[in-house]
Amino acid sequence: MIKKLVFATNNEHKTAEVAKILSPDYETLNLKDINCLVDIPETGDTFAENATLKSSYVFENFGLDCFADDSGLEVEALNNEPGIYSARYSGIKDDLTNLQLLLKNMEGKTNRKARFKTVISLLKNGKNHLFEGVIEGNIRTSPAGTNGFGYDPIFQPNGYDITFAEMDMSEKNIISHRALAMKKLIEFLKA
Ligand code: IMP
């Protein structure tokens, strides 16, 4: 029997990608597919807590196994901010405003080290499994590139001389924090 697995996201593209990998062992559904139309509150203090809040919501309200992800940027010189507040660092959900605030807060800082992190929570048979993906890099002093989203134009991964936003999407999708966490999840589910 095909097992149903919910990916707690509204992103159709993300769902389709994972569904293809997990087929035919699992039927992957997203929030819309199960008619879950609420904006699940992310009130935790860590990526793991926020991811778990989302997976638990689906399990408790729909009784289905579920996984959810939460990501963000941690900047060493800013005490690992913006972290879980990455999407609304400036107070509003606007990528450019948030990026500009981060650059301003980094003015004069010599330690430019930063990392993108993703944590996935998988609630399967009532047990929570966490998977983490991390990519280390540096914050540039000015933006470069137009691909991607969020802080991509100012994040240069270690071993590269270009930012995430200057990178081909297919290349970013192999090395990114999200890809690394997803790879661990898929290995676990396929095992
Ligand atoms: P989410 O948890 O995947 O929705 O990510 C939360 C926020 O973290 C996003 O709104 C971005 O500001 C930032 N972020 C996460 N992943 C990336 C990335 O791959 N590139 C740039 N910014 C990211």
Tab-separated table of C-alpha atoms and ligand atoms in Angstrom:
chain	number	residue	atom	x	y	z
A	1	MET	CA	0.000	0.000	0.000
A	2	ILE	CA	1.296	3.478	-0.864
A	3	LYS	CA	1.982	5.516	2.258
A	4	LYS	CA	0.719	9.096	2.372
A	5	LEU	CA	3.205	11.750	3.478
A	6	VAL	CA	2.434	15.449	3.851
A	7	PHE	CA	5.019	18.142	3.111
A	8	ALA	CA	3.825	21.111	5.223
A	9	THR	CA	4.385	23.728	2.541
A	10	ASN	CA	2.345	25.796	0.106
A	11	ASN	CA	5.114	25.713	-2.457
A	12	GLU	CA	3.960	23.518	-5.374
A	13	HIS	CA	7.421	23.462	-6.924
A	14	LYS	CA	9.089	22.153	-3.742
A	15	THR	CA	6.346	19.507	-3.372
A	16	ALA	CA	6.620	18.277	-6.955
A	17	GLU	CA	10.383	17.879	-6.648
A	18	VAL	CA	10.174	15.760	-3.486
A	19	ALA	CA	7.111	13.818	-4.702
A	20	LYS	CA	9.057	12.686	-7.750
A	21	ILE	CA	11.944	11.369	-5.642
A	22	LEU	CA	9.718	9.563	-3.114
A	23	SER	CA	7.418	7.985	-5.692
A	24	PRO	CA	6.293	5.176	-5.823
A	25	ASP	CA	7.029	4.401	-2.147
A	26	TYR	CA	5.161	7.463	-0.906
A	27	GLU	CA	2.372	9.692	-2.149
A	28	THR	CA	3.523	13.207	-1.240
A	29	LEU	CA	0.794	15.759	-0.517
A	30	ASN	CA	1.118	19.450	0.343
A	31	LEU	CA	-1.060	21.611	2.620
A	32	LYS	CA	-3.434	22.547	-0.180
A	33	ASP	CA	-3.901	18.888	-1.139
A	34	ILE	CA	-5.183	18.066	2.357
A	35	ASN	CA	-7.227	21.286	2.484
A	36	CYS	CA	-5.160	22.771	5.324
A	37	LEU	CA	-5.581	26.460	4.637
A	38	VAL	CA	-4.367	27.979	7.923
A	39	ASP	CA	-1.111	29.850	8.327
A	40	ILE	CA	0.494	27.573	10.928
A	41	PRO	CA	2.062	29.803	13.633
A	42	GLU	CA	5.864	29.661	13.905
A	43	THR	CA	6.316	30.750	17.520
A	44	GLY	CA	9.350	28.619	18.417
A	45	ASP	CA	12.833	29.854	19.377
A	46	THR	CA	14.762	27.571	17.020
A	47	PHE	CA	14.495	26.211	13.479
A	48	ALA	CA	13.829	22.761	14.950
A	49	GLU	CA	10.969	24.042	17.115
A	50	ASN	CA	9.348	25.892	14.229
A	51	ALA	CA	9.649	22.936	11.867
A	52	THR	CA	8.190	20.665	14.572
A	53	LEU	CA	5.286	23.062	15.220
A	54	LYS	CA	4.326	22.742	11.545
A	55	SER	CA	4.683	18.949	11.322
A	56	SER	CA	2.804	18.496	14.638
A	57	TYR	CA	-0.052	20.694	13.477
A	58	VAL	CA	-0.674	18.430	10.501
A	59	PHE	CA	-0.309	15.238	12.519
A	60	GLU	CA	-2.684	16.443	15.263
A	61	ASN	CA	-5.335	17.880	12.931
A	62	PHE	CA	-5.194	15.468	10.006
A	63	GLY	CA	-3.671	12.311	11.522
A	64	LEU	CA	-1.141	12.013	8.677
A	65	ASP	CA	2.634	11.539	8.753
A	66	CYS	CA	4.232	14.841	7.843
A	67	PHE	CA	7.499	16.708	7.380
A	68	ALA	CA	8.150	20.446	7.548
A	69	ASP	CA	11.218	22.642	7.077
A	70	ASP	CA	12.432	25.905	8.541
A	71	SER	CA	15.458	27.845	7.291
A	72	GLY	CA	17.406	31.024	7.815
A	73	LEU	CA	20.722	32.837	7.820
A	74	GLU	CA	23.005	32.950	10.878
A	75	VAL	CA	25.662	35.678	10.905
A	76	GLU	CA	28.458	35.213	13.465
A	77	ALA	CA	29.217	38.906	14.046
A	78	LEU	CA	25.496	39.552	14.687
A	79	ASN	CA	25.153	36.871	17.396
A	80	ASN	CA	23.743	34.486	14.783
A	81	GLU	CA	20.975	36.876	13.767
A	82	PRO	CA	18.704	37.055	11.818
A	83	GLY	CA	18.265	33.259	12.351
A	84	ILE	CA	14.612	32.322	12.761
A	85	TYR	CA	13.683	35.958	12.012
A	86	SER	CA	15.334	35.895	8.550
A	87	ALA	CA	12.076	36.374	6.622
A	88	ARG	CA	11.137	39.494	8.618
A	89	TYR	CA	14.441	40.821	10.007
A	90	SER	CA	13.506	44.465	9.403
A	91	GLY	CA	9.976	43.974	10.702
A	92	ILE	CA	8.503	43.452	7.258
A	93	LYS	CA	8.557	40.508	4.877
A	94	ASP	CA	10.549	42.197	2.122
A	95	ASP	CA	13.751	40.574	0.868
A	96	LEU	CA	15.485	43.785	-0.259
A	97	THR	CA	14.698	45.740	2.925
A	98	ASN	CA	15.944	42.840	5.064
A	99	LEU	CA	19.129	42.435	3.009
A	100	GLN	CA	19.862	46.181	3.235
A	101	LEU	CA	19.393	46.183	7.014
A	102	LEU	CA	21.766	43.245	7.329
A	103	LEU	CA	24.426	45.011	5.238
A	104	LYS	CA	24.031	48.149	7.381
A	105	ASN	CA	24.412	46.141	10.590
A	106	MET	CA	27.556	44.541	9.130
A	107	GLU	CA	29.245	47.866	8.328
A	108	GLY	CA	32.761	47.919	9.790
A	109	LYS	CA	32.644	44.237	10.851
A	110	THR	CA	35.704	42.227	9.875
A	111	ASN	CA	34.248	38.824	10.792
A	112	ARG	CA	31.977	38.166	7.788
A	113	LYS	CA	31.330	34.461	8.536
A	114	ALA	CA	27.754	33.232	8.086
A	115	ARG	CA	25.813	30.064	7.436
A	116	PHE	CA	22.477	29.112	5.952
A	117	LYS	CA	20.697	26.427	7.936
A	118	THR	CA	17.650	24.246	7.322
A	119	VAL	CA	16.053	21.909	9.821
A	120	ILE	CA	13.441	19.380	8.732
A	121	SER	CA	11.092	17.745	11.219
A	122	LEU	CA	9.601	14.435	10.117
A	123	LEU	CA	6.748	13.115	12.276
A	124	LYS	CA	6.389	9.488	11.347
A	125	ASN	CA	4.404	6.965	13.367
A	126	GLY	CA	4.246	9.537	16.180
A	127	LYS	CA	8.038	9.961	16.415
A	128	ASN	CA	9.916	13.179	15.579
A	129	HIS	CA	13.060	12.837	13.431
A	130	LEU	CA	15.197	15.956	12.778
A	131	PHE	CA	17.479	16.483	9.762
A	132	GLU	CA	19.847	19.460	9.461
A	133	GLY	CA	21.554	20.989	6.433
A	134	VAL	CA	24.199	23.725	6.755
A	135	ILE	CA	26.262	25.666	4.235
A	136	GLU	CA	29.058	27.907	5.508
A	137	GLY	CA	30.151	31.100	3.793
A	138	ASN	CA	30.734	34.847	4.048
A	139	ILE	CA	28.670	38.019	3.833
A	140	ARG	CA	29.778	40.293	0.989
A	141	THR	CA	29.982	44.057	1.523
A	142	SER	CA	27.632	44.705	-1.427
A	143	PRO	CA	25.060	42.625	-3.344
A	144	ALA	CA	25.902	40.735	-6.560
A	145	GLY	CA	23.687	38.630	-8.828
A	146	THR	CA	19.970	38.431	-9.543
A	147	ASN	CA	19.094	34.746	-9.170
A	148	GLY	CA	17.424	33.206	-6.141
A	149	PHE	CA	15.783	35.104	-3.294
A	150	GLY	CA	16.305	36.407	0.231
A	151	TYR	CA	19.930	36.961	1.187
A	152	ASP	CA	21.336	35.161	-1.893
A	153	PRO	CA	22.969	38.324	-3.390
A	154	ILE	CA	25.186	38.840	-0.304
A	155	PHE	CA	26.016	35.209	0.588
A	156	GLN	CA	29.195	33.713	-0.847
A	157	PRO	CA	29.551	30.010	-0.016
A	158	ASN	CA	33.005	28.752	1.001
A	159	GLY	CA	35.017	27.490	-1.965
A	160	TYR	CA	33.298	29.846	-4.436
A	161	ASP	CA	34.095	33.386	-5.591
A	162	ILE	CA	30.472	34.123	-6.546
A	163	THR	CA	27.330	34.653	-4.477
A	164	PHE	CA	24.316	32.325	-4.392
A	165	ALA	CA	22.534	34.895	-6.569
A	166	GLU	CA	25.241	34.670	-9.257
A	167	MET	CA	25.070	30.891	-9.265
A	168	ASP	CA	23.011	28.794	-11.624
A	169	MET	CA	19.863	27.660	-9.754
A	170	SER	CA	20.578	24.015	-10.534
A	171	GLU	CA	24.012	24.376	-8.922
A	172	LYS	CA	22.649	26.124	-5.822
A	173	ASN	CA	20.033	23.398	-5.504
A	174	ILE	CA	22.772	20.773	-5.207
A	175	ILE	CA	24.889	22.456	-2.505
A	176	SER	CA	22.321	24.462	-0.525
A	177	HIS	CA	21.376	23.976	3.132
A	178	ARG	CA	17.859	22.989	2.014
A	179	ALA	CA	19.175	20.397	-0.450
A	180	LEU	CA	21.478	18.881	2.190
A	181	ALA	CA	18.684	18.526	4.761
A	182	MET	CA	16.308	17.138	2.125
A	183	LYS	CA	18.925	14.596	1.055
A	184	LYS	CA	19.164	13.315	4.644
A	185	LEU	CA	15.362	13.076	4.878
A	186	ILE	CA	15.109	11.162	1.610
A	187	GLU	CA	17.915	8.756	2.581
A	188	PHE	CA	16.056	8.067	5.845
A	189	LEU	CA	12.713	7.483	4.089
A	190	LYS	CA	14.236	5.266	1.414
A	191	ALA	CA	16.212	3.144	3.900
B	1	IMP	P1	12.065	29.430	4.884
B	1	IMP	O1	12.004	28.845	6.263
B	1	IMP	O2	12.601	28.472	3.856
B	1	IMP	O3	10.761	30.078	4.485
B	1	IMP	O4	13.147	30.623	4.962
B	1	IMP	C1	13.002	31.732	5.827
B	1	IMP	C2	13.814	32.919	5.356
B	1	IMP	O5	15.215	32.621	5.417
B	1	IMP	C3	13.581	33.335	3.909
B	1	IMP	O6	12.483	34.202	3.803
B	1	IMP	C4	14.894	34.033	3.560
B	1	IMP	O7	14.933	35.354	4.074
B	1	IMP	C5	15.916	33.214	4.331
B	1	IMP	N1	16.423	32.111	3.477
B	1	IMP	C6	16.199	30.774	3.646
B	1	IMP	N2	16.786	30.052	2.674
B	1	IMP	C7	17.391	30.952	1.861
B	1	IMP	C8	18.159	30.808	0.662
B	1	IMP	O8	18.395	29.710	0.118
B	1	IMP	N3	18.608	31.957	0.116
B	1	IMP	C9	18.367	33.180	0.652
B	1	IMP	N4	17.650	33.375	1.746
B	1	IMP	C10	17.167	32.260	2.364
